[in-house]
Short mmCIF file of C-alpha atoms and ligand atoms in Angstrom, two decimals:
data_model
loop_
_atom_site.label_atom_id
_atom_site.label_comp_id
_atom_site.label_asym_id
_atom_site.label_seq_id
_atom_site.Cartn_x
_atom_site.Cartn_y
_atom_site.Cartn_z
CA MET A 1 130.23 82.84 -12.19
CA SER A 2 127.72 83.86 -9.52
CA MET A 3 128.97 84.23 -5.96
CA ASN A 4 127.01 83.86 -2.77
CA ASN A 5 127.10 85.95 0.38
CA GLN A 6 130.24 84.25 1.64
CA GLY A 7 132.00 84.95 -1.61
CA ARG A 8 131.87 81.31 -2.72
CA PRO A 9 130.82 80.54 -6.28
CA THR A 10 127.39 78.91 -6.26
CA GLY A 11 126.84 75.59 -7.99
CA VAL A 12 128.68 72.45 -7.12
CA GLY A 13 131.63 71.08 -8.96
CA THR A 14 130.97 67.34 -8.98
CA SER A 15 127.67 66.77 -10.64
CA GLY A 16 127.55 63.03 -11.32
CA PHE A 17 126.03 60.80 -8.63
CA ALA A 18 127.49 57.41 -8.09
CA SER A 19 125.00 54.61 -8.26
CA THR A 20 123.83 52.81 -5.14
CA SER A 21 124.10 49.43 -6.72
CA GLY A 22 126.98 48.34 -4.49
CA SER A 23 126.40 45.72 -1.83
CA ALA A 24 125.06 46.86 1.52
CA LEU A 25 128.49 46.34 3.03
CA LEU A 26 130.22 48.50 0.46
CA PRO A 27 127.72 51.20 -0.36
CA ASN A 28 128.62 52.98 -3.52
CA GLU A 29 127.46 56.30 -2.16
CA PRO A 30 130.11 58.98 -1.98
CA LEU A 31 130.58 61.11 1.12
CA LEU A 32 129.06 64.59 1.23
CA PHE A 33 132.54 65.98 0.69
CA GLU A 34 132.98 63.85 -2.40
CA ILE A 35 129.69 65.03 -3.87
CA GLY A 36 130.35 68.65 -3.09
CA ASP A 37 133.37 70.67 -2.03
CA THR A 38 134.12 73.48 0.34
CA GLU A 39 134.96 75.93 -2.41
CA HIS A 40 131.43 76.14 -3.76
CA SER A 41 128.09 76.68 -2.14
CA GLY A 42 124.69 75.42 -3.13
CA VAL A 43 122.78 77.88 -1.00
CA ASP A 44 122.69 81.61 -0.68
CA LEU A 45 121.34 82.66 2.67
CA PRO A 46 120.51 86.28 3.47
CA ASP A 47 122.94 88.19 5.63
CA VAL A 48 122.23 88.00 9.31
CA THR A 49 122.86 91.01 11.48
CA ILE A 50 123.60 90.05 15.02
CA SER A 51 122.84 92.98 17.30
CA THR A 52 124.10 91.54 20.59
CA ASP A 53 126.99 89.16 20.79
CA ARG A 54 125.98 86.54 23.30
CA LEU A 55 128.79 84.10 22.61
CA GLY A 56 131.28 85.75 24.91
CA GLY A 57 134.11 85.61 22.42
CA PHE A 58 133.52 82.00 21.44
CA GLU A 59 132.21 82.79 17.98
CA ARG A 60 133.84 80.96 15.09
CA LYS A 61 136.67 82.86 13.45
CA SER A 62 137.28 80.59 10.46
CA PRO A 63 134.82 79.24 7.88
CA LEU A 64 132.92 76.02 8.68
CA ASP A 65 134.30 74.25 5.64
CA LEU A 66 131.15 72.26 4.98
CA ALA A 67 130.61 70.85 1.53
CA GLY A 68 128.40 73.42 -0.17
CA LEU A 69 125.55 71.31 -1.48
CA THR A 70 122.14 72.35 -2.66
CA GLU A 71 119.20 71.22 -0.59
CA PRO A 72 118.14 68.52 -3.11
CA GLU A 73 121.70 67.23 -3.33
CA ALA A 74 121.94 66.86 0.45
CA MET A 75 118.46 65.36 0.69
CA ARG A 76 119.08 62.86 -2.09
CA HIS A 77 122.32 61.77 -0.48
CA TYR A 78 120.52 60.87 2.74
CA VAL A 79 117.57 59.28 0.96
CA ARG A 80 119.96 57.09 -1.01
CA LEU A 81 121.66 56.07 2.23
CA SER A 82 118.29 55.36 3.87
CA ARG A 83 117.46 53.00 1.03
CA LEU A 84 120.45 50.89 2.01
CA ASN A 85 118.80 50.12 5.37
CA HIS A 86 118.10 46.48 5.82
CA SER A 87 114.48 45.52 6.39
CA ILE A 88 112.42 42.42 6.98
CA ASP A 89 111.11 42.79 3.43
CA SER A 90 114.53 42.82 1.80
CA GLY A 91 116.11 39.90 3.64
CA MET A 92 116.59 38.09 6.88
CA TYR A 93 118.61 39.60 9.70
CA PRO A 94 121.85 37.67 9.50
CA LEU A 95 123.38 38.90 12.75
CA GLY A 96 124.49 36.69 15.58
CA SER A 97 125.10 32.99 16.01
CA CYS A 98 122.55 32.54 18.76
CA THR A 99 120.15 34.93 17.16
CA MET A 100 116.62 33.93 16.37
CA LYS A 101 115.92 36.12 13.44
CA HIS A 102 112.27 35.80 12.71
CA ASN A 103 110.98 39.33 13.12
CA PRO A 104 107.26 39.28 12.48
CA ARG A 105 105.66 42.35 10.96
CA LEU A 106 102.98 42.18 13.66
CA ASN A 107 105.61 43.15 16.27
CA GLU A 108 106.44 46.28 14.32
CA LYS A 109 102.79 47.20 14.06
CA MET A 110 102.27 46.84 17.80
CA ALA A 111 105.42 48.80 18.61
CA ARG A 112 104.06 51.68 16.55
CA LEU A 113 100.74 51.94 18.39
CA PRO A 114 100.66 55.56 19.56
CA GLY A 115 99.96 54.48 23.15
CA PHE A 116 103.39 52.85 23.18
CA SER A 117 105.42 54.87 20.71
CA ASP A 118 104.27 58.40 21.50
CA ILE A 119 104.47 58.38 25.29
CA HIS A 120 107.09 60.33 27.16
CA PRO A 121 109.11 58.95 30.06
CA LEU A 122 108.22 61.94 32.22
CA GLN A 123 104.45 61.57 31.80
CA PRO A 124 102.51 60.99 35.04
CA VAL A 125 102.12 57.23 35.60
CA SER A 126 98.33 57.60 35.72
CA THR A 127 98.48 58.40 31.96
CA VAL A 128 100.68 55.42 30.99
CA GLN A 129 98.92 52.57 32.79
CA GLY A 130 98.78 50.53 29.59
CA ALA A 131 102.54 50.72 29.12
CA LEU A 132 103.12 49.71 32.75
CA GLU A 133 100.70 46.81 32.31
CA LEU A 134 102.72 45.68 29.31
CA MET A 135 105.93 45.77 31.39
CA ASN A 136 104.11 43.86 34.11
CA GLN A 137 102.93 41.16 31.72
CA LEU A 138 106.33 40.85 30.09
CA SER A 139 107.89 40.42 33.54
CA HIS A 140 105.33 37.75 34.34
CA TRP A 141 106.13 35.81 31.16
CA LEU A 142 109.88 36.01 31.76
CA MET A 143 109.58 34.83 35.37
CA THR A 144 107.20 32.02 34.40
CA LEU A 145 109.38 30.80 31.54
CA THR A 146 112.42 30.74 33.83
CA ASN A 147 110.78 29.90 37.19
CA THR A 148 112.48 32.77 38.98
CA ALA A 149 111.36 35.23 41.67
CA ALA A 150 112.10 38.61 40.09
CA VAL A 151 113.11 40.27 36.87
CA ALA A 152 114.90 43.50 36.10
CA LEU A 153 113.69 44.64 32.68
CA THR A 154 115.86 47.69 32.19
CA PRO A 155 119.33 46.51 31.04
CA LYS A 156 119.79 47.46 27.42
CA ALA A 157 121.82 44.52 26.13
CA GLY A 158 122.99 41.09 27.12
CA ALA A 159 126.32 42.40 28.36
CA HIS A 160 124.54 45.10 30.32
CA GLY A 161 122.32 42.41 31.90
CA GLU A 162 125.40 40.41 32.86
CA LEU A 163 126.77 43.47 34.58
CA LEU A 164 123.53 43.95 36.50
CA GLY A 165 123.27 40.27 37.47
CA MET A 166 126.83 40.25 38.77
CA MET A 167 126.22 43.54 40.60
CA ALA A 168 123.25 41.90 42.34
CA ILE A 169 125.47 38.95 43.32
CA LYS A 170 128.11 41.34 44.64
CA ALA A 171 125.48 43.31 46.58
CA ALA A 172 124.07 40.12 48.10
CA GLN A 173 127.50 38.95 49.16
CA ASP A 174 128.44 42.36 50.57
CA ALA A 175 125.19 42.36 52.57
CA ALA A 176 126.03 38.90 53.93
CA GLY A 177 129.55 39.91 54.97
CA GLN A 178 131.05 37.89 52.12
CA SER A 179 132.98 40.67 50.42
CA HIS A 180 136.16 38.61 50.48
CA ARG A 181 134.82 36.49 47.61
CA LYS A 182 136.88 37.84 44.73
CA ILE A 183 137.02 35.01 42.18
CA VAL A 184 134.57 34.29 39.37
CA LEU A 185 134.81 30.96 37.56
CA VAL A 186 134.32 31.20 33.81
CA PRO A 187 134.42 28.11 31.57
CA GLU A 188 136.57 28.36 28.47
CA SER A 189 133.48 27.91 26.34
CA ALA A 190 131.91 31.08 27.77
CA HIS A 191 130.92 34.03 25.68
CA GLY A 192 133.60 36.74 25.82
CA THR A 193 131.31 39.13 27.64
CA ASN A 194 131.30 36.84 30.72
CA PRO A 195 134.95 37.25 31.77
CA ALA A 196 134.81 40.89 30.68
CA THR A 197 131.89 41.53 33.04
CA ALA A 198 133.56 39.81 35.97
CA ALA A 199 136.80 41.69 35.41
CA PHE A 200 134.94 44.98 35.03
CA LEU A 201 133.48 44.49 38.52
CA GLY A 202 136.93 43.87 39.96
CA TYR A 203 136.77 40.08 40.20
CA SER A 204 139.64 37.91 39.15
CA VAL A 205 138.62 35.40 36.52
CA LYS A 206 139.55 31.75 36.76
CA ALA A 207 139.12 29.80 33.53
CA ILE A 208 137.54 26.34 33.75
CA PRO A 209 138.65 23.90 31.04
CA ALA A 210 136.23 22.08 28.78
CA HIS A 211 136.27 18.43 27.79
CA ASP A 212 137.19 17.56 24.21
CA ASP A 213 133.48 17.18 23.53
CA GLY A 214 132.94 20.90 24.24
CA THR A 215 131.17 20.58 27.62
CA VAL A 216 132.39 21.94 30.94
CA ASP A 217 134.57 19.69 33.10
CA VAL A 218 132.56 19.42 36.34
CA GLN A 219 135.50 18.06 38.28
CA ALA A 220 137.49 21.14 37.25
CA VAL A 221 134.66 23.32 38.62
CA LYS A 222 134.73 21.43 41.92
CA ASP A 223 138.50 21.65 42.13
CA ALA A 224 138.39 25.40 41.58
CA LEU A 225 135.84 26.07 44.33
CA SER A 226 136.99 27.76 47.51
CA PRO A 227 135.64 30.28 50.06
CA GLU A 228 137.06 32.98 47.78
CA VAL A 229 134.77 32.11 44.87
CA ALA A 230 131.87 34.51 44.37
CA ALA A 231 130.14 32.91 41.39
CA ILE A 232 130.35 30.89 38.24
CA MET A 233 129.28 32.41 34.92
CA LEU A 234 128.14 29.60 32.68
CA THR A 235 126.66 29.96 29.21
CA ASN A 236 123.96 27.35 28.70
CA PRO A 237 123.36 26.23 26.00
CA ASN A 238 127.00 27.04 25.51
CA THR A 239 128.81 28.76 22.68
CA CYS A 240 129.49 25.41 20.99
CA GLY A 241 125.73 24.97 20.70
CA LEU A 242 125.69 22.30 23.42
CA PHE A 243 123.47 21.96 26.47
CA GLU A 244 125.66 21.44 29.53
CA PRO A 245 124.49 17.98 30.62
CA GLN A 246 125.83 18.40 34.16
CA VAL A 247 124.23 21.73 34.94
CA ILE A 248 122.45 20.37 38.05
CA GLU A 249 125.64 18.96 39.50
CA ILE A 250 127.43 22.25 38.77
CA ALA A 251 124.65 24.24 40.50
CA ARG A 252 124.79 22.01 43.56
CA ALA A 253 128.56 22.28 43.88
CA ILE A 254 128.45 26.06 43.47
CA HIS A 255 125.75 26.51 46.11
CA ASP A 256 127.45 24.13 48.53
CA ALA A 257 130.48 26.40 48.31
CA GLY A 258 128.34 29.45 49.16
CA ALA A 259 128.71 30.94 45.69
CA PHE A 260 126.10 32.07 43.15
CA PHE A 261 125.25 30.61 39.78
CA TYR A 262 125.10 33.17 36.97
CA CYS A 263 123.86 31.75 33.69
CA ASP A 264 124.35 33.51 30.40
CA GLY A 265 120.93 32.98 28.87
CA ALA A 266 121.52 34.63 25.51
CA ASN A 267 120.86 31.26 23.89
CA PHE A 268 117.55 30.78 25.69
CA ASN A 269 115.71 30.37 22.39
CA ALA A 270 117.05 26.80 22.29
CA ILE A 271 115.27 25.82 25.52
CA MET A 272 112.44 28.27 26.17
CA GLY A 273 109.26 26.50 27.16
CA VAL A 274 111.26 23.27 27.55
CA VAL A 275 113.64 23.97 30.46
CA ARG A 276 113.06 26.51 33.23
CA PRO A 277 116.53 27.72 34.24
CA GLY A 278 115.39 28.33 37.83
CA ASP A 279 114.78 24.59 38.26
CA PRO A 280 118.42 23.46 38.16
CA GLY A 281 119.26 26.34 40.54
CA ILE A 282 120.34 29.31 38.47
CA ASP A 283 120.45 32.52 40.53
CA ALA A 284 120.69 35.13 37.80
CA MET A 285 120.38 34.99 34.04
CA HIS A 286 120.04 37.60 31.36
CA ILE A 287 117.70 37.02 28.48
CA ASN A 288 118.43 38.77 25.22
CA LEU A 289 114.99 39.89 24.10
CA HIS A 290 116.60 40.91 20.82
CA LYS A 291 117.73 37.34 20.24
CA THR A 292 115.18 35.05 21.81
CA PHE A 293 112.02 37.08 21.41
CA SER A 294 112.51 38.58 17.94
CA THR A 295 113.05 42.37 18.01
CA PRO A 296 115.55 43.15 15.24
CA HIS A 297 118.87 44.52 16.41
CA GLY A 298 122.30 45.21 15.04
CA GLY A 299 121.50 47.24 11.95
CA GLY A 300 117.81 47.02 12.78
CA GLY A 301 117.35 48.43 16.24
CA PRO A 302 118.41 48.45 19.87
CA GLY A 303 118.55 45.51 22.27
CA ALA A 304 117.19 44.67 25.70
CA GLY A 305 118.73 42.30 28.23
CA PRO A 306 116.33 41.70 31.14
CA VAL A 307 117.78 39.72 34.06
CA VAL A 308 115.79 37.16 36.03
CA LEU A 309 116.79 36.69 39.65
CA SER A 310 116.34 33.93 42.19
CA GLU A 311 114.69 34.38 45.59
CA ALA A 312 118.10 35.07 47.14
CA LEU A 313 118.91 37.87 44.70
CA ALA A 314 115.42 39.37 44.26
CA PRO A 315 115.88 41.96 47.06
CA PHE A 316 118.81 43.38 45.09
CA ALA A 317 116.89 44.04 41.88
CA PRO A 318 117.37 47.58 40.58
CA VAL A 319 114.77 50.31 40.21
CA PRO A 320 112.56 51.14 38.46
CA PHE A 321 110.07 48.29 38.61
CA VAL A 322 106.31 48.06 38.29
CA ARG A 323 104.17 47.19 41.30
CA LYS A 324 100.43 47.08 41.95
CA GLY A 325 99.40 50.05 44.09
CA SER A 326 96.09 51.24 45.51
CA SER A 327 95.31 53.35 42.44
CA GLY A 328 96.52 51.04 39.68
CA LEU A 329 100.05 50.17 38.65
CA GLU A 330 102.83 52.26 40.03
CA LEU A 331 106.47 52.58 39.15
CA VAL A 332 108.91 52.23 42.04
CA GLU A 333 111.65 54.69 41.15
CA HIS A 334 113.64 54.96 44.36
CA ALA A 335 115.62 52.14 45.87
CA GLU A 336 114.28 50.81 49.16
CA GLY A 337 116.18 48.45 51.44
CA ASP A 338 118.83 46.49 49.58
CA ALA A 339 117.64 47.36 46.07
CA LEU A 340 120.26 48.58 43.64
CA GLY A 341 119.75 51.99 42.09
CA ARG A 342 118.98 52.40 38.45
CA ILE A 343 121.11 50.97 35.67
CA THR A 344 119.44 52.83 32.81
CA ALA A 345 117.74 56.14 32.26
CA PHE A 346 113.97 55.90 32.59
CA ARG A 347 112.36 52.49 31.89
CA GLY A 348 114.72 50.85 29.39
CA GLN A 349 113.78 49.96 25.81
CA MET A 350 110.00 50.23 25.68
CA GLY A 351 109.86 49.42 21.96
CA MET A 352 111.69 46.14 22.59
CA TYR A 353 109.30 45.23 25.39
CA VAL A 354 106.36 45.65 23.06
CA ARG A 355 107.92 43.48 20.36
CA ALA A 356 108.92 40.75 22.81
CA LEU A 357 105.51 40.54 24.47
CA THR A 358 103.81 40.56 21.06
CA TYR A 359 105.99 37.63 20.06
CA MET A 360 105.12 35.77 23.28
CA LEU A 361 101.40 36.40 23.06
CA SER A 362 101.19 35.52 19.38
CA HIS A 363 103.00 32.20 20.01
CA GLY A 364 101.52 31.29 23.37
CA GLY A 365 103.46 29.09 25.80
CA ASP A 366 103.15 26.01 23.59
CA GLY A 367 104.16 28.00 20.51
CA LEU A 368 107.33 29.23 22.23
CA ALA A 369 108.28 25.66 23.12
CA ARG A 370 107.61 24.68 19.51
CA ALA A 371 109.83 27.55 18.27
CA ALA A 372 112.64 26.26 20.51
CA GLN A 373 112.18 22.70 19.28
CA ASP A 374 112.16 23.85 15.67
CA ALA A 375 115.32 25.90 16.22
CA VAL A 376 117.06 22.80 17.57
CA LEU A 377 115.73 20.63 14.76
CA ASN A 378 116.90 23.13 12.16
CA ALA A 379 120.39 23.38 13.63
CA ASN A 380 120.72 19.59 13.66
CA TYR A 381 119.45 19.42 10.10
CA ILE A 382 122.09 21.89 8.96
CA LYS A 383 124.73 20.01 10.92
CA ALA A 384 123.77 16.70 9.28
CA ARG A 385 123.51 18.13 5.78
CA LEU A 386 126.88 19.90 5.93
CA ALA A 387 128.77 17.20 7.81
CA HIS A 388 130.27 15.88 4.56
CA ALA A 389 131.65 19.28 3.57
CA PHE A 390 133.11 20.47 6.86
CA SER A 391 134.32 18.83 9.99
CA VAL A 392 132.11 18.98 13.06
CA PRO A 393 134.36 19.67 16.03
CA PHE A 394 131.83 18.72 18.72
CA GLY A 395 129.91 16.04 16.87
CA ASP A 396 129.27 13.75 19.82
CA TYR A 397 126.13 15.43 21.03
CA PRO A 398 123.07 16.60 19.19
CA THR A 399 123.42 20.30 18.89
CA MET A 400 121.03 22.87 20.35
CA HIS A 401 120.34 26.18 18.61
CA GLU A 402 123.48 26.30 16.47
CA ALA A 403 126.05 23.96 14.97
CA LEU A 404 129.78 24.58 14.74
CA PHE A 405 131.90 23.55 11.77
CA ASP A 406 135.53 23.97 10.92
CA ASP A 407 137.59 23.30 7.82
CA SER A 408 140.20 21.02 9.35
CA PHE A 409 139.18 18.06 7.12
CA TRP A 410 139.55 20.08 3.95
CA PRO A 411 139.53 18.89 1.17
CA ALA A 412 136.08 17.52 1.82
CA PRO A 413 135.61 13.76 1.81
CA ALA A 414 133.69 12.55 -1.25
CA SER A 415 130.87 10.81 0.53
CA PRO A 416 128.72 12.24 3.33
CA ARG A 417 130.10 11.34 6.74
CA SER A 418 127.48 10.08 9.10
CA ILE A 419 127.17 11.63 12.49
CA SER A 420 125.93 9.54 15.31
CA PRO A 421 124.44 11.43 18.21
CA ARG A 422 125.54 9.89 21.52
CA ARG A 423 122.27 10.53 23.32
C1 PLP B 1 124.97 37.97 22.30
C2 PLP B 1 125.49 37.32 23.49
C3 PLP B 1 125.86 38.07 24.63
C4 PLP B 1 125.87 39.56 24.68
O1 PLP B 1 124.65 40.16 24.35
P1 PLP B 1 124.63 41.64 23.78
O2 PLP B 1 123.20 42.00 23.71
O3 PLP B 1 125.30 41.58 22.44
O4 PLP B 1 125.39 42.50 24.74
C5 PLP B 1 126.29 37.38 25.74
N1 PLP B 1 126.39 36.05 25.73
C6 PLP B 1 126.06 35.29 24.65
C7 PLP B 1 126.16 33.79 24.71
C8 PLP B 1 125.60 35.91 23.50
O5 PLP B 1 125.28 35.18 22.43
#
């Protein structure tokens, strides 16, 4: 048997490759250590003579114990794994209840334009004016769709946006001498990230009960208000797929108590182009670009959670942001006045910005409204067609972007049950 320089026999013990026919969740691809072993080696590198030891005694004393594969074996392993990647050609992106999963190929093409994909965050701004213009336009669309005064593009996920929005609320209250406000109201129907965000910032979380129909109990909100309350974090449309019908009354009560209204806007695809969240009085809301404005995420790519801010919170927006200067667009990188510092490295997820703006421009304002209406129609269609097979826990209202079912009526009744929307 031939030996290599490390005294290991060359050639790898296990020769057969498992097939990759397993499902994507259970890939039938063995680990590198199952394909090869540490006793053998698939390569034979020349001896290296190290003249000066520059490791200061930190050099490895024992063998690395890597599986000794040949180059083709290692390469084929990774190529087989890469073929398990999900793509828009092989299926839809199934992730996320509130997730709008149409990911047009056009977005991908735009995101790969060299002027967007090959630029470096440390390039002089005079050489990336197009990218800044794209950020500027995206900001404009987000503020117009929500009727708000400012937007922070950089948070990299919905939860990250929540953190930023609540930091802005905290900063505004600290600046106004209101630091004693330590309570955040969170309805029971909220997404789990809402109470987590409030707790992370040191607030105590007070849960607000929901009615049996799945909507927030406004009287319970009013009863919970006090001079200690900093904000409410309300998901609208909520996690039951319902639009909170009393959102205006909630906003009024919150503001009357001197608190801020944070809205979790991850489900914005149900209302974009139809309702502007700034109108009922929302002060801060994150928008999941990776849900509402396409941009595959989960297995497919990163996220982006821009936060829109009301007039009252706009001075507390973080850096960096784009502004028109005397010689074109400039990037404000250092906090002035009350502005928060940065919450991400560099400019956030440029590739997501490109996809989101492409989606907006290719739909137009009317097309976005139509996409929202179709999403709602589809969810209600599914709810109606499956109502005979499952029970519909919150069947009183027409649903928004998603419908909830449970199996409490199992076994299924023989004939389709009718559902009668109340409004
Ligand atoms: C997805 C989601 C979030 C969190 O967004 P991430 O990008 O996953 O951090 C928050 N709230 C709601 C209602 C969501 O659906």
